């Protein structure tokens, strides 16, 4: 029914219809987290930094779709579907920008001016796995402060071990894809997240961010992870 040419056309049509990623709206005003995180930081962080990850992810995915649609025959008798060299070369851009988009989409939801406290279920798990909420906060803060260069500190859920765990990721490596942990609460420790306000003192920023932790969001992520 379909010759090579019409299959190629179908792939091209599918590529043209591909949905693009878009920058999610912040669930609050840029100034909502003041004085912990200034309006200026939130505005730049969301409208410039996160927007750039989204734009670059879309650009990388477009190149990926084009490379996949290419018919390519490599000499010496090996046939590959698509331009596999280009596809492999796109992996770092997909990881970095895709990770940036995932991480920041979680991060905005993780924060709130009135985030309540951990649900009874999450509070019990924190007590079991860390001894107390303060111990968990101290361990997460210490791990986040210790990230060398740019990265993230995370409270995550290990579904196999049925335990909460602290982990860190470098650059924009996304927690679940790189460690298997389900992300519950992330702390962005890239300098763009705090430098305008906290200068070189990352520890003060990390300590303060717990004041705007959205425990309603973190608790519902935990309860979903248990399902
Ligand atoms: Mn960031």
Short mmCIF file of C-alpha atoms in Angstrom, two decimals, residues 115-205:
data_model
loop_
_atom_site.label_atom_id
_atom_site.label_comp_id
_atom_site.label_asym_id
_atom_site.label_seq_id
_atom_site.Cartn_x
_atom_site.Cartn_y
_atom_site.Cartn_z
CA UNK A 115 2.72 25.69 51.82
CA UNK A 116 1.33 24.20 55.02
CA UNK A 117 3.07 21.18 56.50
CA UNK A 118 3.73 17.58 55.49
CA UNK A 119 0.62 15.38 55.33
CA UNK A 120 0.24 12.75 58.06
CA UNK A 121 1.42 10.02 55.64
CA UNK A 122 4.51 11.96 54.55
CA UNK A 123 5.28 13.10 58.11
CA UNK A 124 5.27 9.47 59.25
CA UNK A 125 7.60 8.41 56.41
CA UNK A 126 10.01 11.29 57.14
CA UNK A 127 10.08 10.29 60.80
CA UNK A 128 10.74 6.66 59.85
CA UNK A 129 13.50 7.36 57.31
CA UNK A 130 15.21 10.41 58.87
CA UNK A 131 14.21 10.40 62.54
CA UNK A 132 12.59 13.84 62.28
CA UNK A 133 11.59 16.58 59.85
CA UNK A 134 14.51 18.70 61.05
CA UNK A 135 16.97 15.88 60.36
CA UNK A 136 15.61 15.51 56.83
CA UNK A 137 15.90 19.27 56.24
CA UNK A 138 19.46 19.33 57.58
CA UNK A 139 20.53 16.41 55.38
CA UNK A 140 18.89 17.88 52.29
CA UNK A 141 20.41 21.29 53.00
CA UNK A 142 23.90 19.85 53.56
CA UNK A 143 23.73 17.79 50.36
CA UNK A 144 22.48 20.78 48.35
CA UNK A 145 25.14 23.13 49.71
CA UNK A 146 27.81 20.54 48.87
CA UNK A 147 26.89 20.26 45.16
CA UNK A 148 30.03 21.31 43.26
CA UNK A 149 29.22 23.84 40.58
CA UNK A 150 25.65 23.83 39.26
CA UNK A 151 23.02 21.25 40.13
CA UNK A 152 20.10 20.26 42.32
CA UNK A 153 19.45 18.74 45.74
CA UNK A 154 16.42 16.46 46.01
CA UNK A 155 14.16 14.66 48.41
CA UNK A 156 13.08 11.64 46.40
CA UNK A 157 11.21 8.38 46.85
CA UNK A 158 12.84 5.03 46.16
CA UNK A 159 9.93 2.84 45.06
CA UNK A 160 11.94 -0.42 45.17
CA UNK A 161 13.27 0.14 48.70
CA UNK A 162 10.09 1.96 49.80
CA UNK A 163 12.19 4.69 51.35
CA UNK A 164 12.61 8.43 51.14
CA UNK A 165 16.12 9.41 50.07
CA UNK A 166 18.26 12.51 49.63
CA UNK A 167 20.12 12.77 46.33
CA UNK A 168 21.92 15.37 44.26
CA UNK A 169 22.21 15.79 40.51
CA UNK A 170 24.72 17.82 38.54
CA UNK A 171 23.79 20.38 35.88
CA UNK A 172 20.18 19.74 34.80
CA UNK A 173 20.30 15.95 35.05
CA UNK A 174 16.71 15.00 35.92
CA UNK A 175 16.38 12.98 39.15
CA UNK A 176 14.17 10.14 37.96
CA UNK A 177 15.95 9.52 34.66
CA UNK A 178 19.39 9.53 36.28
CA UNK A 179 18.78 7.88 39.70
CA UNK A 180 15.38 6.17 39.47
CA UNK A 181 14.11 8.17 42.48
CA UNK A 182 10.72 9.83 42.13
CA UNK A 183 11.18 13.59 42.68
CA UNK A 184 9.28 15.08 45.63
CA UNK A 185 11.13 18.32 46.49
CA UNK A 186 13.99 19.88 44.56
CA UNK A 187 16.34 22.72 45.46
CA UNK A 188 17.86 24.50 42.48
CA UNK A 189 21.42 25.43 43.52
CA UNK A 190 22.48 27.01 40.24
CA UNK A 191 23.79 30.51 41.02
CA UNK A 192 20.98 31.99 38.89
CA UNK A 193 18.57 30.74 41.57
CA UNK A 194 20.05 32.84 44.40
CA UNK A 195 23.07 34.96 43.51
CA UNK A 196 21.28 38.32 43.00
CA UNK A 197 19.98 38.09 46.56
CA UNK A 198 22.23 35.78 48.57
CA UNK A 199 25.48 36.44 46.65
CA UNK A 200 28.01 33.67 47.34
CA UNK A 201 26.24 32.36 50.47
CA UNK A 202 24.40 29.36 49.06
CA UNK A 203 23.86 27.98 52.56
CA UNK A 204 21.63 30.94 53.54
CA UNK A 205 19.49 30.49 50.43
#
